[in-house]
Amino acid sequence: QHLNDNRMDIGSSDLEIPYEDQGAPATDEQVIGMRFAGALINQGGAIAGAYVELEMDKVDKAGSEAPVNVIIQGELTPNAAPFVEVANNITDRLVTAAKVKWSIPAGLAVNDKIRSPDISRVIREIVGQAGWGPGNALVLIIRDDKDNPSTGLRETESFEGEAGAAPLLHL
């Protein structure tokens, strides 16, 4: 979701975190949503550890070496709906109280895999809700960390761009 006009871009071939446009500093801030359908976790199930794995797509844009500091939260619902082309479709979703800060490193190469820090407390908050059941969908949301703002961007693959390199949720 582009924050400058709140429009969605659900068919994008890339996930540009947290800015769309290169530069020094990068511009066109976005909030990224990733939906994982069919999560086979029991309601209140134990989560020892969890992370998201992303694959780098481009690393040569202006801003690719500048700091990127984001926050990962989840959508606080027991079965997350798919994203649709409706303004504010990510930012209108209720988010978890649990959040994890992530400083995404610079100096990456195309096709490098990067892992978020442990997000198990975010996942536990989602699957601990009444109504959660195995096979439900969950959404993770990545946004700029306003306490430590990004000036750069990281461009990673999306499912629409390269399904085999799409974000993966590891539990």
CSV table of N, CA and C in Angstrom, one decimal:
chain,number,residue,atom,x,y,z
A,1,GLN,N,0.9,-1.2,0.0
A,1,GLN,CA,0.0,0.0,0.0
A,1,GLN,C,0.9,1.2,0.0
A,2,HIS,N,0.7,2.1,-1.0
A,2,HIS,CA,1.4,3.4,-1.0
A,2,HIS,C,0.8,4.3,0.0
A,3,LEU,N,1.6,4.9,0.9
A,3,LEU,CA,1.1,5.8,1.9
A,3,LEU,C,0.8,7.2,1.4
A,4,ASN,N,1.4,7.6,0.2
A,4,ASN,CA,1.1,8.9,-0.3
A,4,ASN,C,-0.3,9.1,-0.8
A,5,ASP,N,-0.9,8.0,-1.3
A,5,ASP,CA,-2.3,8.1,-1.8
A,5,ASP,C,-3.2,6.9,-1.3
A,6,ASN,N,-2.6,6.0,-0.5
A,6,ASN,CA,-3.3,4.9,0.1
A,6,ASN,C,-3.7,3.8,-0.9
A,7,ARG,N,-3.3,3.9,-2.1
A,7,ARG,CA,-3.7,2.9,-3.1
A,7,ARG,C,-2.9,1.6,-2.9
A,8,MET,N,-3.5,0.5,-3.3
A,8,MET,CA,-2.9,-0.8,-3.2
A,8,MET,C,-2.2,-1.1,-4.5
A,9,ASP,N,-1.2,-2.0,-4.4
A,9,ASP,CA,-0.5,-2.5,-5.6
A,9,ASP,C,-0.4,-4.0,-5.4
A,10,ILE,N,-1.5,-4.8,-5.4
A,10,ILE,CA,-1.4,-6.2,-5.1
A,10,ILE,C,-0.8,-7.1,-6.2
A,11,GLY,N,-0.6,-6.5,-7.4
A,11,GLY,CA,0.0,-7.3,-8.4
A,11,GLY,C,1.4,-7.0,-8.7
A,12,SER,N,2.1,-6.3,-7.8
A,12,SER,CA,3.5,-5.9,-7.9
A,12,SER,C,4.4,-7.1,-8.0
A,13,SER,N,5.4,-7.0,-8.9
A,13,SER,CA,6.4,-8.1,-9.1
A,13,SER,C,7.4,-8.1,-8.0
A,14,ASP,N,7.5,-7.0,-7.2
A,14,ASP,CA,8.5,-6.9,-6.1
A,14,ASP,C,7.9,-6.3,-4.9
A,15,LEU,N,8.6,-6.6,-3.8
A,15,LEU,CA,8.2,-5.9,-2.5
A,15,LEU,C,9.3,-4.9,-2.2
A,16,GLU,N,9.1,-3.7,-2.4
A,16,GLU,CA,10.1,-2.6,-2.1
A,16,GLU,C,9.8,-2.2,-0.6
A,17,ILE,N,10.8,-2.4,0.2
A,17,ILE,CA,10.7,-2.2,1.6
A,17,ILE,C,11.6,-1.0,2.1
A,18,PRO,N,11.1,0.0,2.7
A,18,PRO,CA,9.8,0.5,2.8
A,18,PRO,C,9.4,1.5,1.8
A,19,TYR,N,10.3,1.7,0.8
A,19,TYR,CA,10.0,2.8,-0.2
A,19,TYR,C,10.0,2.1,-1.6
A,20,GLU,N,9.2,2.7,-2.4
A,20,GLU,CA,9.0,2.3,-3.8
A,20,GLU,C,10.1,2.8,-4.7
A,21,ASP,N,10.4,4.1,-4.5
A,21,ASP,CA,11.3,4.8,-5.5
A,21,ASP,C,12.7,5.1,-4.9
A,22,GLN,N,13.7,4.8,-5.7
A,22,GLN,CA,15.0,4.9,-5.3
A,22,GLN,C,15.4,6.4,-5.2
A,23,GLY,N,16.5,6.6,-4.5
A,23,GLY,CA,17.0,8.0,-4.3
A,23,GLY,C,17.7,8.1,-3.0
A,24,ALA,N,18.2,9.3,-2.8
A,24,ALA,CA,18.9,9.6,-1.5
A,24,ALA,C,18.3,10.8,-0.9
A,25,PRO,N,17.3,10.7,0.0
A,25,PRO,CA,16.7,9.4,0.4
A,25,PRO,C,15.7,8.9,-0.6
A,26,ALA,N,15.3,7.6,-0.3
A,26,ALA,CA,14.3,7.0,-1.1
A,26,ALA,C,12.9,7.6,-0.8
A,27,THR,N,12.0,7.5,-1.8
A,27,THR,CA,10.7,8.1,-1.6
A,27,THR,C,9.5,7.1,-1.9
A,28,ASP,N,8.3,7.6,-1.7
A,28,ASP,CA,7.1,6.8,-1.9
A,28,ASP,C,7.0,5.7,-0.9
A,29,GLU,N,6.8,6.1,0.3
A,29,GLU,CA,6.7,5.1,1.4
A,29,GLU,C,5.6,4.1,1.2
A,30,GLN,N,5.8,2.9,1.6
A,30,GLN,CA,4.8,1.8,1.4
A,30,GLN,C,4.8,1.0,2.7
A,31,VAL,N,3.6,0.4,2.9
A,31,VAL,CA,3.4,-0.6,3.9
A,31,VAL,C,3.2,-1.9,3.2
A,32,ILE,N,4.0,-3.0,3.6
A,32,ILE,CA,3.9,-4.2,2.9
A,32,ILE,C,3.1,-5.2,3.6
A,33,GLY,N,2.2,-5.9,2.9
A,33,GLY,CA,1.4,-7.0,3.5
A,33,GLY,C,1.8,-8.3,2.9
A,34,MET,N,1.9,-9.4,3.7
A,34,MET,CA,2.2,-10.7,3.1
A,34,MET,C,1.2,-11.7,3.8
A,35,ARG,N,0.4,-12.4,2.9
A,35,ARG,CA,-0.6,-13.3,3.4
A,35,ARG,C,-0.2,-14.7,3.2
A,36,PHE,N,-0.2,-15.5,4.3
A,36,PHE,CA,0.2,-16.9,4.3
A,36,PHE,C,-1.1,-17.7,4.6
A,37,ALA,N,-1.6,-18.3,3.5
A,37,ALA,CA,-2.8,-19.2,3.6
A,37,ALA,C,-2.5,-20.6,4.1
A,38,GLY,N,-3.4,-21.2,4.7
A,38,GLY,CA,-3.2,-22.6,5.1
A,38,GLY,C,-2.1,-22.9,6.2
A,39,ALA,N,-2.1,-22.0,7.1
A,39,ALA,CA,-1.1,-22.2,8.2
A,39,ALA,C,-1.5,-23.3,9.1
A,40,LEU,N,-0.8,-24.4,9.2
A,40,LEU,CA,-1.2,-25.6,9.9
A,40,LEU,C,-0.7,-25.5,11.4
A,41,ILE,N,-1.3,-24.6,12.1
A,41,ILE,CA,-1.0,-24.4,13.5
A,41,ILE,C,-2.2,-24.5,14.3
A,42,ASN,N,-2.2,-25.3,15.4
A,42,ASN,CA,-3.4,-25.4,16.3
A,42,ASN,C,-3.6,-24.1,17.0
A,43,GLN,N,-4.9,-23.9,17.4
A,43,GLN,CA,-5.2,-22.7,18.2
A,43,GLN,C,-4.4,-22.8,19.5
A,44,GLY,N,-3.7,-21.7,19.8
A,44,GLY,CA,-2.8,-21.6,21.0
A,44,GLY,C,-1.6,-22.5,20.9
A,45,GLY,N,-1.3,-23.0,19.7
A,45,GLY,CA,-0.2,-24.0,19.6
A,45,GLY,C,1.2,-23.3,20.0
A,46,ALA,N,2.1,-24.2,20.4
A,46,ALA,CA,3.4,-23.7,20.8
A,46,ALA,C,4.2,-23.3,19.6
A,47,ILE,N,4.8,-22.2,19.6
A,47,ILE,CA,5.7,-21.7,18.6
A,47,ILE,C,7.1,-21.4,19.2
A,48,ALA,N,8.0,-22.3,18.9
A,48,ALA,CA,9.3,-22.2,19.5
A,48,ALA,C,10.1,-21.1,18.8
A,49,GLY,N,9.9,-20.9,17.5
A,49,GLY,CA,10.6,-19.8,16.8
A,49,GLY,C,9.9,-19.6,15.5
A,50,ALA,N,10.0,-18.4,14.9
A,50,ALA,CA,9.4,-18.1,13.6
A,50,ALA,C,10.2,-17.0,13.0
A,51,TYR,N,10.3,-17.0,11.6
A,51,TYR,CA,10.9,-15.9,10.9
A,51,TYR,C,10.3,-15.9,9.5
A,52,VAL,N,10.5,-14.8,8.8
A,52,VAL,CA,10.1,-14.7,7.4
A,52,VAL,C,11.4,-14.6,6.6
A,53,GLU,N,11.4,-15.4,5.5
A,53,GLU,CA,12.6,-15.4,4.6
A,53,GLU,C,12.2,-14.7,3.3
A,54,LEU,N,13.0,-13.7,2.9
A,54,LEU,CA,12.8,-13.0,1.7
A,54,LEU,C,14.0,-13.2,0.8
A,55,GLU,N,13.8,-13.0,-0.5
A,55,GLU,CA,14.9,-13.1,-1.5
A,55,GLU,C,15.1,-11.8,-2.2
A,56,MET,N,16.3,-11.4,-2.2
A,56,MET,CA,16.7,-10.1,-2.8
A,56,MET,C,16.4,-10.2,-4.3
A,57,ASP,N,15.9,-9.1,-4.9
A,57,ASP,CA,15.6,-9.0,-6.3
A,57,ASP,C,16.6,-8.1,-7.0
A,58,LYS,N,16.6,-6.8,-6.5
A,58,LYS,CA,17.5,-5.9,-7.1
A,58,LYS,C,18.3,-5.2,-6.0
A,59,VAL,N,19.6,-5.0,-6.3
A,59,VAL,CA,20.5,-4.4,-5.2
A,59,VAL,C,21.3,-3.2,-5.8
A,60,ASP,N,20.9,-2.7,-7.0
A,60,ASP,CA,21.7,-1.6,-7.6
A,60,ASP,C,21.0,-0.3,-7.7
A,61,LYS,N,19.8,-0.2,-7.0
A,61,LYS,CA,19.1,1.1,-7.0
A,61,LYS,C,19.8,2.0,-6.0
A,62,ALA,N,19.7,3.3,-6.3
A,62,ALA,CA,20.1,4.3,-5.4
A,62,ALA,C,19.3,4.2,-4.1
A,63,GLY,N,20.0,4.0,-3.0
A,63,GLY,CA,19.3,3.7,-1.7
A,63,GLY,C,19.4,2.3,-1.2
A,64,SER,N,20.0,1.4,-2.1
A,64,SER,CA,20.1,0.0,-1.7
A,64,SER,C,21.1,-0.2,-0.6
A,65,GLU,N,22.0,0.7,-0.4
A,65,GLU,CA,23.0,0.6,0.7
A,65,GLU,C,22.7,1.4,1.9
A,66,ALA,N,21.6,2.3,1.8
A,66,ALA,CA,21.2,3.1,2.9
A,66,ALA,C,20.4,2.3,4.0
A,67,PRO,N,20.4,2.8,5.2
A,67,PRO,CA,19.7,2.1,6.3
A,67,PRO,C,18.2,1.8,6.0
A,68,VAL,N,17.8,0.6,6.3
A,68,VAL,CA,16.4,0.2,6.3
A,68,VAL,C,16.0,-0.4,7.6
A,69,ASN,N,15.1,0.2,8.4
A,69,ASN,CA,14.7,-0.2,9.7
A,69,ASN,C,13.2,-0.3,9.7
A,70,VAL,N,12.7,-1.5,9.9
A,70,VAL,CA,11.2,-1.7,9.8
A,70,VAL,C,10.7,-2.4,11.1
A,71,ILE,N,9.4,-2.4,11.1
A,71,ILE,CA,8.6,-3.1,12.2
A,71,ILE,C,7.8,-4.2,11.5
A,72,ILE,N,7.8,-5.4,12.1
A,72,ILE,CA,6.9,-6.4,11.6
A,72,ILE,C,5.8,-6.7,12.7
A,73,GLN,N,4.5,-6.6,12.2
A,73,GLN,CA,3.4,-6.9,13.1
A,73,GLN,C,2.5,-7.9,12.3
A,74,GLY,N,1.5,-8.4,12.9
A,74,GLY,CA,0.6,-9.3,12.2
A,74,GLY,C,-0.8,-8.6,12.2
A,75,GLU,N,-1.7,-9.1,11.4
A,75,GLU,CA,-3.1,-8.7,11.4
A,75,GLU,C,-3.7,-9.5,12.5
A,76,LEU,N,-4.4,-8.8,13.4
A,76,LEU,CA,-5.1,-9.4,14.6
A,76,LEU,C,-6.5,-9.9,14.2
A,77,THR,N,-6.5,-11.0,13.5
A,77,THR,CA,-7.8,-11.7,13.1
A,77,THR,C,-7.5,-13.2,13.1
A,78,PRO,N,-8.5,-14.0,13.4
A,78,PRO,CA,-8.2,-15.4,13.3
A,78,PRO,C,-8.2,-16.1,11.9
A,79,ASN,N,-8.5,-15.3,10.9
A,79,ASN,CA,-8.4,-15.9,9.5
A,79,ASN,C,-8.4,-14.7,8.6
A,80,ALA,N,-7.2,-14.3,8.2
A,80,ALA,CA,-7.0,-13.0,7.4
A,80,ALA,C,-7.5,-13.1,6.0
A,81,ALA,N,-8.3,-12.1,5.6
A,81,ALA,CA,-8.8,-12.0,4.3
A,81,ALA,C,-7.7,-11.7,3.2
A,82,PRO,N,-7.9,-12.1,2.0
A,82,PRO,CA,-7.0,-11.7,0.9
A,82,PRO,C,-7.0,-10.2,0.8
A,83,PHE,N,-5.9,-9.7,0.2
A,83,PHE,CA,-5.8,-8.3,-0.1
A,83,PHE,C,-6.6,-8.0,-1.3
A,84,VAL,N,-7.2,-6.8,-1.4
A,84,VAL,CA,-8.0,-6.4,-2.5
A,84,VAL,C,-7.5,-4.9,-2.9
A,85,GLU,N,-7.9,-4.5,-4.1
A,85,GLU,CA,-7.5,-3.2,-4.6
A,85,GLU,C,-8.5,-2.1,-4.0
A,86,VAL,N,-8.4,-1.9,-2.7
A,86,VAL,CA,-9.3,-0.9,-2.1
A,86,VAL,C,-8.3,-0.1,-1.2
A,87,ALA,N,-8.5,1.2,-1.3
A,87,ALA,CA,-7.6,2.1,-0.5
A,87,ALA,C,-7.5,1.7,0.9
A,88,ASN,N,-6.3,1.8,1.5
A,88,ASN,CA,-6.0,1.5,2.9
A,88,ASN,C,-6.3,0.0,3.3
A,89,ASN,N,-6.2,-0.9,2.3
A,89,ASN,CA,-6.5,-2.3,2.6
A,89,ASN,C,-5.6,-2.9,3.6
A,90,ILE,N,-4.4,-2.4,3.7
A,90,ILE,CA,-3.5,-2.9,4.7
A,90,ILE,C,-3.6,-2.1,6.0
A,91,THR,N,-3.5,-0.8,5.9
A,91,THR,CA,-3.5,0.1,7.1
A,91,THR,C,-4.8,0.1,7.9
A,92,ASP,N,-5.9,-0.3,7.2
A,92,ASP,CA,-7.2,-0.4,8.0
A,92,ASP,C,-7.3,-1.7,8.8
A,93,ARG,N,-6.4,-2.6,8.6
A,93,ARG,CA,-6.4,-3.9,9.4
A,93,ARG,C,-5.9,-3.7,10.8
A,94,LEU,N,-6.6,-4.3,11.7
A,94,LEU,CA,-6.2,-4.2,13.1
A,94,LEU,C,-4.9,-5.0,13.3
A,95,VAL,N,-3.9,-4.5,14.0
A,95,VAL,CA,-2.6,-5.2,14.1
A,95,VAL,C,-2.4,-5.7,15.5
A,96,THR,N,-1.5,-6.6,15.6
A,96,THR,CA,-1.1,-7.2,16.9
A,96,THR,C,-0.4,-6.2,17.7
A,97,ALA,N,-0.5,-6.4,19.0
A,97,ALA,CA,0.3,-5.6,20.0
A,97,ALA,C,1.8,-5.9,19.9
A,98,ALA,N,2.0,-7.2,19.6
A,98,ALA,CA,3.4,-7.7,19.5
A,98,ALA,C,4.0,-7.1,18.2
A,99,LYS,N,5.2,-6.7,18.2
A,99,LYS,CA,5.9,-6.2,17.1
A,99,LYS,C,7.4,-6.5,17.2
A,100,VAL,N,8.0,-6.6,16.1
A,100,VAL,CA,9.5,-6.9,16.1
A,100,VAL,C,10.2,-5.9,15.2
A,101,LYS,N,11.2,-5.3,15.7
A,101,LYS,CA,12.1,-4.4,14.9
A,101,LYS,C,13.1,-5.2,14.1
A,102,TRP,N,13.3,-4.7,12.9
A,102,TRP,CA,14.3,-5.4,12.0
A,102,TRP,C,15.1,-4.4,11.2
A,103,SER,N,16.4,-4.4,11.3
A,103,SER,CA,17.3,-3.6,10.5
A,103,SER,C,17.8,-4.5,9.4
A,104,ILE,N,17.3,-4.3,8.2
A,104,ILE,CA,17.6,-5.2,7.1
A,104,ILE,C,19.0,-4.8,6.6
A,105,PRO,N,19.9,-5.7,6.5
A,105,PRO,CA,21.3,-5.3,6.2
A,105,PRO,C,21.5,-4.8,4.8
A,106,ALA,N,22.5,-4.1,4.6
A,106,ALA,CA,22.9,-3.6,3.2
A,106,ALA,C,24.0,-4.6,2.7
A,107,GLY,N,24.5,-4.4,1.5
A,107,GLY,CA,25.6,-5.2,1.0
A,107,GLY,C,25.2,-6.6,0.5
A,108,LEU,N,23.9,-6.7,0.1
A,108,LEU,CA,23.3,-8.0,-0.3
A,108,LEU,C,23.5,-8.1,-1.8
A,109,ALA,N,23.4,-9.3,-2.3
A,109,ALA,CA,23.5,-9.6,-3.7
A,109,ALA,C,22.1,-10.1,-4.2
A,110,VAL,N,21.9,-10.0,-5.5
A,110,VAL,CA,20.7,-10.6,-6.1
A,110,VAL,C,20.6,-12.1,-5.7
A,111,ASN,N,19.4,-12.5,-5.4
A,111,ASN,CA,19.1,-13.9,-5.0
A,111,ASN,C,19.5,-14.2,-3.5
A,112,ASP,N,20.2,-13.3,-2.8
A,112,ASP,CA,20.5,-13.6,-1.4
A,112,ASP,C,19.2,-13.8,-0.7
A,113,LYS,N,19.2,-14.7,0.3
A,113,LYS,CA,18.0,-14.9,1.2
A,113,LYS,C,18.3,-14.1,2.5
A,114,ILE,N,17.3,-13.4,2.9
A,114,ILE,CA,17.4,-12.7,4.2
A,114,ILE,C,16.3,-13.2,5.2
A,115,ARG,N,16.7,-13.3,6.4
A,115,ARG,CA,15.8,-13.7,7.5
A,115,ARG,C,15.4,-12.6,8.4
A,116,SER,N,14.2,-12.5,8.8
A,116,SER,CA,13.8,-11.6,9.8
A,116,SER,C,14.3,-12.1,11.2
A,117,PRO,N,14.3,-11.2,12.1
A,117,PRO,CA,14.5,-11.7,13.5
A,117,PRO,C,13.3,-12.6,13.9
A,118,ASP,N,13.4,-13.2,15.0
A,118,ASP,CA,12.3,-14.1,15.5
A,118,ASP,C,11.0,-13.3,15.7
A,119,ILE,N,10.0,-13.8,15.0
A,119,ILE,CA,8.6,-13.2,15.1
A,119,ILE,C,7.6,-14.1,15.8
A,120,SER,N,8.1,-15.0,16.6
A,120,SER,CA,7.2,-16.0,17.2
A,120,SER,C,6.2,-15.3,18.1
A,121,ARG,N,6.5,-14.2,18.8
A,121,ARG,CA,5.5,-13.6,19.6
A,121,ARG,C,4.4,-13.0,18.8
A,122,VAL,N,4.7,-12.5,17.6
A,122,VAL,CA,3.6,-12.0,16.7
A,122,VAL,C,2.7,-13.2,16.3
A,123,ILE,N,3.3,-14.3,15.9
A,123,ILE,CA,2.5,-15.5,15.5
A,123,ILE,C,1.7,-16.0,16.6
A,124,ARG,N,2.3,-16.1,17.8
A,124,ARG,CA,1.5,-16.6,19.0
A,124,ARG,C,0.3,-15.7,19.3
A,125,GLU,N,0.4,-14.4,19.1
A,125,GLU,CA,-0.7,-13.6,19.4
A,125,GLU,C,-1.8,-13.9,18.3
A,126,ILE,N,-1.5,-14.1,17.1
A,126,ILE,CA,-2.5,-14.4,16.1
A,126,ILE,C,-3.2,-15.7,16.3
A,127,VAL,N,-2.4,-16.8,16.5
A,127,VAL,CA,-2.9,-18.1,16.7
A,127,VAL,C,-3.5,-18.4,18.1
A,128,GLY,N,-3.3,-17.5,19.0
A,128,GLY,CA,-3.9,-17.6,20.3
A,128,GLY,C,-5.4,-17.1,20.4
A,129,GLN,N,-5.8,-16.5,19.3
A,129,GLN,CA,-7.2,-15.9,19.3
A,129,GLN,C,-8.3,-17.0,19.2
A,130,ALA,N,-9.4,-16.7,19.9
A,130,ALA,CA,-10.6,-17.6,19.7
A,130,ALA,C,-10.9,-17.5,18.2
A,131,GLY,N,-11.2,-18.6,17.6
A,131,GLY,CA,-11.6,-18.7,16.2
A,131,GLY,C,-10.4,-19.1,15.3
A,132,TRP,N,-9.2,-19.1,15.8
A,132,TRP,CA,-8.1,-19.5,15.0
A,132,TRP,C,-8.2,-21.0,14.9
A,133,GLY,N,-7.9,-21.6,13.7
A,133,GLY,CA,-7.8,-23.0,13.5
A,133,GLY,C,-6.8,-23.4,12.5
A,134,PRO,N,-6.3,-24.6,12.5
A,134,PRO,CA,-5.3,-25.1,11.5
A,134,PRO,C,-5.9,-24.9,10.1
A,135,GLY,N,-5.0,-24.3,9.2
A,135,GLY,CA,-5.5,-24.1,7.9
A,135,GLY,C,-5.9,-22.6,7.6
A,136,ASN,N,-6.1,-21.9,8.7
A,136,ASN,CA,-6.4,-20.5,8.5
A,136,ASN,C,-5.3,-19.7,7.9
A,137,ALA,N,-5.6,-18.5,7.5
A,137,ALA,CA,-4.6,-17.6,6.9
A,137,ALA,C,-4.2,-16.5,7.9
A,138,LEU,N,-2.9,-16.1,7.8
A,138,LEU,CA,-2.4,-15.0,8.6
A,138,LEU,C,-1.7,-14.0,7.7
A,139,VAL,N,-1.7,-12.8,8.2
A,139,VAL,CA,-1.1,-11.7,7.5
A,139,VAL,C,0.0,-11.1,8.3
A,140,LEU,N,1.2,-10.9,7.7
A,140,LEU,CA,2.3,-10.1,8.4
A,140,LEU,C,2.4,-8.8,7.6
A,141,ILE,N,2.7,-7.7,8.4
A,141,ILE,CA,2.7,-6.4,7.9
A,141,ILE,C,4.1,-5.8,8.2
A,142,ILE,N,4.7,-5.2,7.2
A,142,ILE,CA,6.0,-4.6,7.4
A,142,ILE,C,5.9,-3.1,7.1
A,143,ARG,N,6.3,-2.3,8.0
A,143,ARG,CA,6.3,-0.8,7.9
A,143,ARG,C,7.6,-0.2,8.4
A,144,ASP,N,7.8,1.0,7.9
A,144,ASP,CA,9.0,1.8,8.4
A,144,ASP,C,8.9,1.9,9.9
A,145,ASP,N,10.1,1.9,10.6
A,145,ASP,CA,10.2,2.1,12.0
A,145,ASP,C,10.4,3.6,12.2
A,146,LYS,N,9.3,4.3,12.7
A,146,LYS,CA,9.3,5.7,12.8
A,146,LYS,C,10.3,6.2,14.0
A,147,ASP,N,10.6,5.2,14.9
A,147,ASP,CA,11.6,5.6,15.9
A,147,ASP,C,13.0,5.5,15.4
A,148,ASN,N,13.2,4.9,14.2
A,148,ASN,CA,14.6,4.8,13.6
A,148,ASN,C,14.3,4.7,12.1
A,149,PRO,N,13.9,5.9,11.5
A,149,PRO,CA,13.4,5.9,10.1
A,149,PRO,C,14.5,5.4,9.1
A,150,SER,N,13.9,4.7,8.1
A,150,SER,CA,14.8,4.3,6.9
A,150,SER,C,15.0,5.4,6.0
A,151,THR,N,16.2,5.4,5.4
A,151,THR,CA,16.5,6.3,4.3
A,151,THR,C,16.7,5.6,3.0
A,152,GLY,N,16.8,4.3,3.0
A,152,GLY,CA,17.0,3.5,1.9
A,152,GLY,C,15.9,2.5,1.6
A,153,LEU,N,16.1,1.5,0.7
A,153,LEU,CA,15.1,0.5,0.4
A,153,LEU,C,15.8,-0.8,0.1
A,154,ARG,N,15.0,-1.8,0.3
A,154,ARG,CA,15.5,-3.2,-0.1
A,154,ARG,C,14.4,-3.7,-1.0
A,155,GLU,N,14.8,-4.2,-2.2
A,155,GLU,CA,13.8,-4.8,-3.2
A,155,GLU,C,13.9,-6.3,-3.1
A,156,THR,N,12.8,-6.9,-2.7
A,156,THR,CA,12.7,-8.4,-2.6
A,156,THR,C,11.6,-8.9,-3.6
A,157,GLU,N,11.7,-10.2,-3.8
A,157,GLU,CA,10.7,-10.9,-4.7
A,157,GLU,C,9.3,-10.9,-4.0
A,158,SER,N,8.3,-10.9,-4.8
A,158,SER,CA,6.9,-11.2,-4.4
A,158,SER,C,6.5,-12.4,-5.1
A,159,PHE,N,5.4,-13.0,-4.6
A,159,PHE,CA,4.8,-14.2,-5.2
A,159,PHE,C,4.4,-13.9,-6.7
A,160,GLU,N,3.9,-12.7,-6.9
A,160,GLU,CA,3.5,-12.3,-8.3
A,160,GLU,C,4.7,-12.2,-9.2
A,161,GLY,N,5.8,-11.8,-8.7
A,161,GLY,CA,7.0,-11.6,-9.5
A,161,GLY,C,7.8,-12.9,-9.8
A,162,GLU,N,7.9,-13.7,-8.8
A,162,GLU,CA,8.7,-15.0,-8.9
A,162,GLU,C,8.2,-15.9,-7.8
A,163,ALA,N,7.2,-16.7,-8.1
A,163,ALA,CA,6.5,-17.6,-7.1
A,163,ALA,C,7.5,-18.4,-6.3
A,164,GLY,N,8.5,-19.0,-7.0
A,164,GLY,CA,9.5,-19.8,-6.3
A,164,GLY,C,10.4,-19.1,-5.4
A,165,ALA,N,10.4,-17.8,-5.4
A,165,ALA,CA,11.3,-16.9,-4.6
A,165,ALA,C,10.4,-16.1,-3.6
A,166,ALA,N,9.1,-16.4,-3.6
A,166,ALA,CA,8.2,-15.6,-2.8
A,166,ALA,C,8.6,-15.7,-1.3
A,167,PRO,N,8.1,-14.7,-0.5
A,167,PRO,CA,8.3,-14.8,1.0
A,167,PRO,C,7.9,-16.1,1.6
A,168,LEU,N,8.7,-16.6,2.5
A,168,LEU,CA,8.3,-17.9,3.2
A,168,LEU,C,8.2,-17.6,4.7
A,169,LEU,N,7.2,-18.2,5.3
A,169,LEU,CA,7.1,-18.1,6.7
A,169,LEU,C,7.6,-19.5,7.3
A,170,HIS,N,8.6,-19.4,8.1
A,170,HIS,CA,9.2,-20.6,8.8
A,170,HIS,C,8.8,-20.6,10.2
A,171,LEU,N,8.2,-21.7,10.6
A,171,LEU,CA,7.8,-21.9,12.0
A,171,LEU,C,8.5,-23.1,12.6
